[in-house]
mmCIF file of C-alpha atoms in Angstrom:
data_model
loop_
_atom_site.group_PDB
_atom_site.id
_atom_site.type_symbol
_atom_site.label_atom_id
_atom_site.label_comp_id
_atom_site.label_asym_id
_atom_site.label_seq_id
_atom_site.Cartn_x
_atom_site.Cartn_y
_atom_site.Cartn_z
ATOM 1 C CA UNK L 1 231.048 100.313 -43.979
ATOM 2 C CA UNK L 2 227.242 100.758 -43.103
ATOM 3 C CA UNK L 3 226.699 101.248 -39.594
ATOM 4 C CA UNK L 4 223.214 100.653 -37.328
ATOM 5 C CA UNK L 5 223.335 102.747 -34.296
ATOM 6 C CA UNK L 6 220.537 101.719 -31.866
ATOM 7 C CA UNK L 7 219.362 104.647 -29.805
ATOM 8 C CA UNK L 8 220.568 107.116 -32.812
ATOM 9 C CA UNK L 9 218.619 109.825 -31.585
ATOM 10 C CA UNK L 10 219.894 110.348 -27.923
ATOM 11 C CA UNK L 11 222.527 112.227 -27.250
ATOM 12 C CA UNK L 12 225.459 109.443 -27.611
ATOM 13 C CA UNK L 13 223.815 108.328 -30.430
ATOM 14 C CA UNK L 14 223.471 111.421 -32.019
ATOM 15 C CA UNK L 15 227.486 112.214 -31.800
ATOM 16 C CA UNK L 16 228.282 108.591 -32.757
ATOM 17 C CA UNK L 17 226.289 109.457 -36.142
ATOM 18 C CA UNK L 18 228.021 112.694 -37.009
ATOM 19 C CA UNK L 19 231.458 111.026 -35.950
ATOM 20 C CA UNK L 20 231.085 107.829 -38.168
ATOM 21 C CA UNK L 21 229.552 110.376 -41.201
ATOM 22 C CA UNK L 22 233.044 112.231 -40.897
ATOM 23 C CA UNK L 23 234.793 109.339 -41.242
ATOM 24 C CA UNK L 24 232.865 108.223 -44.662
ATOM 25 C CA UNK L 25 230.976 105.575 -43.569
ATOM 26 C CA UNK L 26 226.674 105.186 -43.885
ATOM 27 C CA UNK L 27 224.814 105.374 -41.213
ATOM 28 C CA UNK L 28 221.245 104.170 -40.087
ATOM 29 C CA UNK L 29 219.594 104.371 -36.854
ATOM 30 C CA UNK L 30 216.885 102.046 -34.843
ATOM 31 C CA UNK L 31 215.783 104.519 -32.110
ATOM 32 C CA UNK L 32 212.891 106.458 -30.322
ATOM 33 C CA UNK L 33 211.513 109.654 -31.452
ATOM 34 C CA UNK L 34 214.019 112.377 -30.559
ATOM 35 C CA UNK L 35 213.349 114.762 -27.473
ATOM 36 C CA UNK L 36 212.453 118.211 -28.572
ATOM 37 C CA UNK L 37 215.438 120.281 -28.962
ATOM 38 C CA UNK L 38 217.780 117.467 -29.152
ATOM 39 C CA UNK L 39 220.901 117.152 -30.793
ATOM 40 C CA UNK L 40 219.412 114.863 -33.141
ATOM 41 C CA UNK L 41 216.627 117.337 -34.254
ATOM 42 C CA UNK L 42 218.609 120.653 -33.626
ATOM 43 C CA UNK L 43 221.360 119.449 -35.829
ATOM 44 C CA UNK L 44 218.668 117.901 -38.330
ATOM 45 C CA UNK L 45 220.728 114.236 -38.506
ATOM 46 C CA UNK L 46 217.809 112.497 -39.820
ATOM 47 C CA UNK L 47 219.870 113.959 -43.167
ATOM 48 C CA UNK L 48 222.779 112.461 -42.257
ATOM 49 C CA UNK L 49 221.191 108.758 -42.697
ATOM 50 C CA UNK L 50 220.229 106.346 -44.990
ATOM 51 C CA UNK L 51 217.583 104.470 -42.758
ATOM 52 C CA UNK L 52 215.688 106.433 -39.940
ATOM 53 C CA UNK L 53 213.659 103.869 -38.544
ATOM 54 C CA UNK L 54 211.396 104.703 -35.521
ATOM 55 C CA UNK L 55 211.021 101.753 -33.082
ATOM 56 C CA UNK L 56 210.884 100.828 -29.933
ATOM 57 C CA UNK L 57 214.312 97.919 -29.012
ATOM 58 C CA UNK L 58 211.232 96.462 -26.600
ATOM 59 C CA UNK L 59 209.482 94.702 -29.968
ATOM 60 C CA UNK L 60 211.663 91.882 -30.940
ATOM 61 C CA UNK L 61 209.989 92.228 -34.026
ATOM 62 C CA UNK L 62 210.788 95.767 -34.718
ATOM 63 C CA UNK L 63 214.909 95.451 -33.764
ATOM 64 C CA UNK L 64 215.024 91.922 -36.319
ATOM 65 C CA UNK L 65 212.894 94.039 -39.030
ATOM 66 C CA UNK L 66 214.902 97.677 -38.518
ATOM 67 C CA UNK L 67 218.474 94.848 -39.399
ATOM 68 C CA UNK L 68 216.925 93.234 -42.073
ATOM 69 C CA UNK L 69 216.044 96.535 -43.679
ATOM 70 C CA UNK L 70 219.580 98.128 -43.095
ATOM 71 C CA UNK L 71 221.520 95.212 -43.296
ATOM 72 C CA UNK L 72 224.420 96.717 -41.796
ATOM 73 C CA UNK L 73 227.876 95.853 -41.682
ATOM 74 C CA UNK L 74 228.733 96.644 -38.065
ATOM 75 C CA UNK L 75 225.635 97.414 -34.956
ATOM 76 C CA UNK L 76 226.565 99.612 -32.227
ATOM 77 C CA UNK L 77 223.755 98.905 -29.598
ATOM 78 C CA UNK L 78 223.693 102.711 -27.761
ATOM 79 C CA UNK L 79 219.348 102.213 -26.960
ATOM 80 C CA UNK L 80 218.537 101.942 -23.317
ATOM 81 C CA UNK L 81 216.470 103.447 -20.708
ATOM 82 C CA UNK L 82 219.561 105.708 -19.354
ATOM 83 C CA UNK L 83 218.928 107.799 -16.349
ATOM 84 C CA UNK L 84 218.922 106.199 -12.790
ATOM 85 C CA UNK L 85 216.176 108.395 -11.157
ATOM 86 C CA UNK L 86 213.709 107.208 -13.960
ATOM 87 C CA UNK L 87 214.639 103.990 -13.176
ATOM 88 C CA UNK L 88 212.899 104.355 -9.791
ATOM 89 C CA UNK L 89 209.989 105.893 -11.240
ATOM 90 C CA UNK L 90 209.788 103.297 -14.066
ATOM 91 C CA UNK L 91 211.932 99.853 -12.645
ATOM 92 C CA UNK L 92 209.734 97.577 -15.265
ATOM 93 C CA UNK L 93 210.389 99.339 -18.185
ATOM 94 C CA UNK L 94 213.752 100.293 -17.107
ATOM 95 C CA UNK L 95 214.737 96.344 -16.692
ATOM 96 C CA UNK L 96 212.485 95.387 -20.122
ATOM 97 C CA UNK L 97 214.484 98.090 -22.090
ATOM 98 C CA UNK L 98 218.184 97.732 -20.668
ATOM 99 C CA UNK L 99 217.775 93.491 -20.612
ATOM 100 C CA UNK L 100 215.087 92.360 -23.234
ATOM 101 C CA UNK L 101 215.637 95.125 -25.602
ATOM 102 C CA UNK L 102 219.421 94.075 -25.443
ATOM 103 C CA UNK L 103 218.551 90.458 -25.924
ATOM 104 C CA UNK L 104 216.590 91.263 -28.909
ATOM 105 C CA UNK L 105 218.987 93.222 -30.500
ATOM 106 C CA UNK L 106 221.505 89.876 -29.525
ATOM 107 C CA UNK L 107 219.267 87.962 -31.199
ATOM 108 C CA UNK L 108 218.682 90.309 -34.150
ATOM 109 C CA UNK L 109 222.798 90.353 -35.074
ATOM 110 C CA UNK L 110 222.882 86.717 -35.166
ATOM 111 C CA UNK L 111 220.200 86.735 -37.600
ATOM 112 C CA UNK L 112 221.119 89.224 -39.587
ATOM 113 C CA UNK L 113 224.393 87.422 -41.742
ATOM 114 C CA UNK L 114 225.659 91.243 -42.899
ATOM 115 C CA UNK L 115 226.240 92.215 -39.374
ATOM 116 C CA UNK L 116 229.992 91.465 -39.327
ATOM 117 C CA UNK L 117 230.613 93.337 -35.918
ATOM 118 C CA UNK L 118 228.749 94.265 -32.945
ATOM 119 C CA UNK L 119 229.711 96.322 -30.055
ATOM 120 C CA UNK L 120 227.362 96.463 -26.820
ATOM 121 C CA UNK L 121 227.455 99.748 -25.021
ATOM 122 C CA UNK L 122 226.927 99.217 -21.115
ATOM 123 C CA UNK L 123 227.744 101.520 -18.230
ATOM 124 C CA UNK L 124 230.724 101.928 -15.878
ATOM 125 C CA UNK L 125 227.539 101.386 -13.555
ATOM 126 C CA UNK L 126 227.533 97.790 -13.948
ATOM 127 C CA UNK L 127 230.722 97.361 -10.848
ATOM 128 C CA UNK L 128 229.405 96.642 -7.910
ATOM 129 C CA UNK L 129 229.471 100.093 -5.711
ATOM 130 C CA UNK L 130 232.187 99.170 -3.265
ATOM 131 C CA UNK L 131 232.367 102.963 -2.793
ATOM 132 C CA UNK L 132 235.906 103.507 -4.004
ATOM 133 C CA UNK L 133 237.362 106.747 -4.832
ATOM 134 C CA UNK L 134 239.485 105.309 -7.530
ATOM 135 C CA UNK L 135 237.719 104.067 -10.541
ATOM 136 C CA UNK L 136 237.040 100.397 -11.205
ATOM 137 C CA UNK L 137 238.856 97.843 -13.522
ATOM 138 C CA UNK L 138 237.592 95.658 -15.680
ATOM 139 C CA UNK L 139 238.055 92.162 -13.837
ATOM 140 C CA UNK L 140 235.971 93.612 -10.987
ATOM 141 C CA UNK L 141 232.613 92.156 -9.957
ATOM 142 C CA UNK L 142 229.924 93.663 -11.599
ATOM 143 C CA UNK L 143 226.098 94.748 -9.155
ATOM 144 C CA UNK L 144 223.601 97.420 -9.099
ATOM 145 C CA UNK L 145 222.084 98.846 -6.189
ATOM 146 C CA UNK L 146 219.129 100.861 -8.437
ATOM 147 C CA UNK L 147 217.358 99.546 -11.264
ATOM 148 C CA UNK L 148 219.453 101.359 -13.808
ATOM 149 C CA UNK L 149 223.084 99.511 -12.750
ATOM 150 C CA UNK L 150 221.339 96.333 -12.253
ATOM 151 C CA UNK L 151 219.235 96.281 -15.168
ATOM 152 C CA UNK L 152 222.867 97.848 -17.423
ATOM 153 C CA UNK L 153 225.109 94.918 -15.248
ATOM 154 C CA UNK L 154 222.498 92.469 -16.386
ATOM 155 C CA UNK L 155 222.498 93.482 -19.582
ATOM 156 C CA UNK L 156 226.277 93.210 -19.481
ATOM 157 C CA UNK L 157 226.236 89.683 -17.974
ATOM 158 C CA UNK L 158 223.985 88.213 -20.515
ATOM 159 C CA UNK L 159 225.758 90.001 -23.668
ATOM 160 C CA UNK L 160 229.450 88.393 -22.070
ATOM 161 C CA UNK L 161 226.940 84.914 -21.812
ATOM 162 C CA UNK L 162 225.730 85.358 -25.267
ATOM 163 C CA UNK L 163 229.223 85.407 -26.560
ATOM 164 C CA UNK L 164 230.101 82.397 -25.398
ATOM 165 C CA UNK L 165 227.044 80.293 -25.562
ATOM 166 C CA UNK L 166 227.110 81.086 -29.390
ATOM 167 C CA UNK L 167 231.200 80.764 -30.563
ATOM 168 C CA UNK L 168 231.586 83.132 -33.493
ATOM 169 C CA UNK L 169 229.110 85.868 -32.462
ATOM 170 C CA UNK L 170 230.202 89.005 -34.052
ATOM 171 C CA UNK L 171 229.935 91.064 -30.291
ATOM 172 C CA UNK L 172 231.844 92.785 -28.028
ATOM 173 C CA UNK L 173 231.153 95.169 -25.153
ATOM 174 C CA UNK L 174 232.245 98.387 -23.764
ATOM 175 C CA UNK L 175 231.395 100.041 -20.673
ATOM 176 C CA UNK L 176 230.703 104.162 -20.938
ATOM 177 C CA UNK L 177 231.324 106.617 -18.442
ATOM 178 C CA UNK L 178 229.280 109.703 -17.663
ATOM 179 C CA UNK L 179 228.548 112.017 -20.480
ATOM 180 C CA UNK L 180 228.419 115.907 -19.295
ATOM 181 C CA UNK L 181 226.849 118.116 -21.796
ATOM 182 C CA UNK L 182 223.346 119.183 -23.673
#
């Protein structure tokens, strides 16, 4: 199977690469430039992939081009602005990254007639902070009380809307947990 991995270069992104490579499959990427000293650019994955496409998930333009190019089986949408304290500094592009960059890459899959599954990665930040110890479940209400959670629930909301406005949609979603490492 060929797989697109939006947001390829960050550090999910990067392991979801090297994983799906393992397991035989090709892999192309839609992301950012990689930070310096990365995973991605430490462990030279650019190597690893068929397409390395440099874009920004912002420029509907860019995300329908990068799938038309690749024409990949299966899109696993990792991309997003990801760190709540930059999401203070930077709400606007925070909320135009984690929403409209999600809705373009929505819109991009349904274009694209390859694309025979999508999954859309979200947060375990989308539940509404009812300050639980215990984690949340699925069926729970989903909020944000900082850009980042509301701009990831939002994202959330309108990929479970997308899937049912449009019957047959290839997409799912997940919701990620924290990630601990470098």
């Amino acid at each position: 199977m060929h797989y697109l991995i939006t947001g390829h270069t960050g550090f999910k992104g990067s392991w979801m690469t090297i994983v799906l490579k393992e397991l035989g499959h090709v892999v192309s990427g839609l992301a950012l430039n990689p930070l310096p000293g990365s995973l991605f650019e430490t462990g030279a994955l650019t190597e690893l992939l068929e397409h390395d496409i440099r874009g920004d998930i912002r420029d509907r333009d860019v995300v329908l081009a990068a799938l038309e190019t690749v024409r990949p089986d299966i899109v696993i949408h990792l991309a997003a602005q990801p760190l709540v304290l930059a999401s203070y500094e930077d709400p606007i592009g925070t909320y135009d990254t984690n929403v409209m960059g999600t809705l373009h890459v929505l819109q991009a899959i349904s274009q694209t007639p390859s694309v025979q599954a999508s999954l859309i990665i979200t947060t375990d930040k989308v539940y509404k902070n009812v300050n639980r110890v215990e984690g949340y479940r699925e069926d729970e209400p989903l909020g944000g009380d900082d850009p980042y959670s509301a701009s990831k629930a939002m994202a959330d909301i309108m990929t479970q809307s997308w899937i049912k406005s449009f019957p047959g949609s290839p997409i799912a979603i997940a919701r990620a947990g924290n990630v601990i490492g470098g």
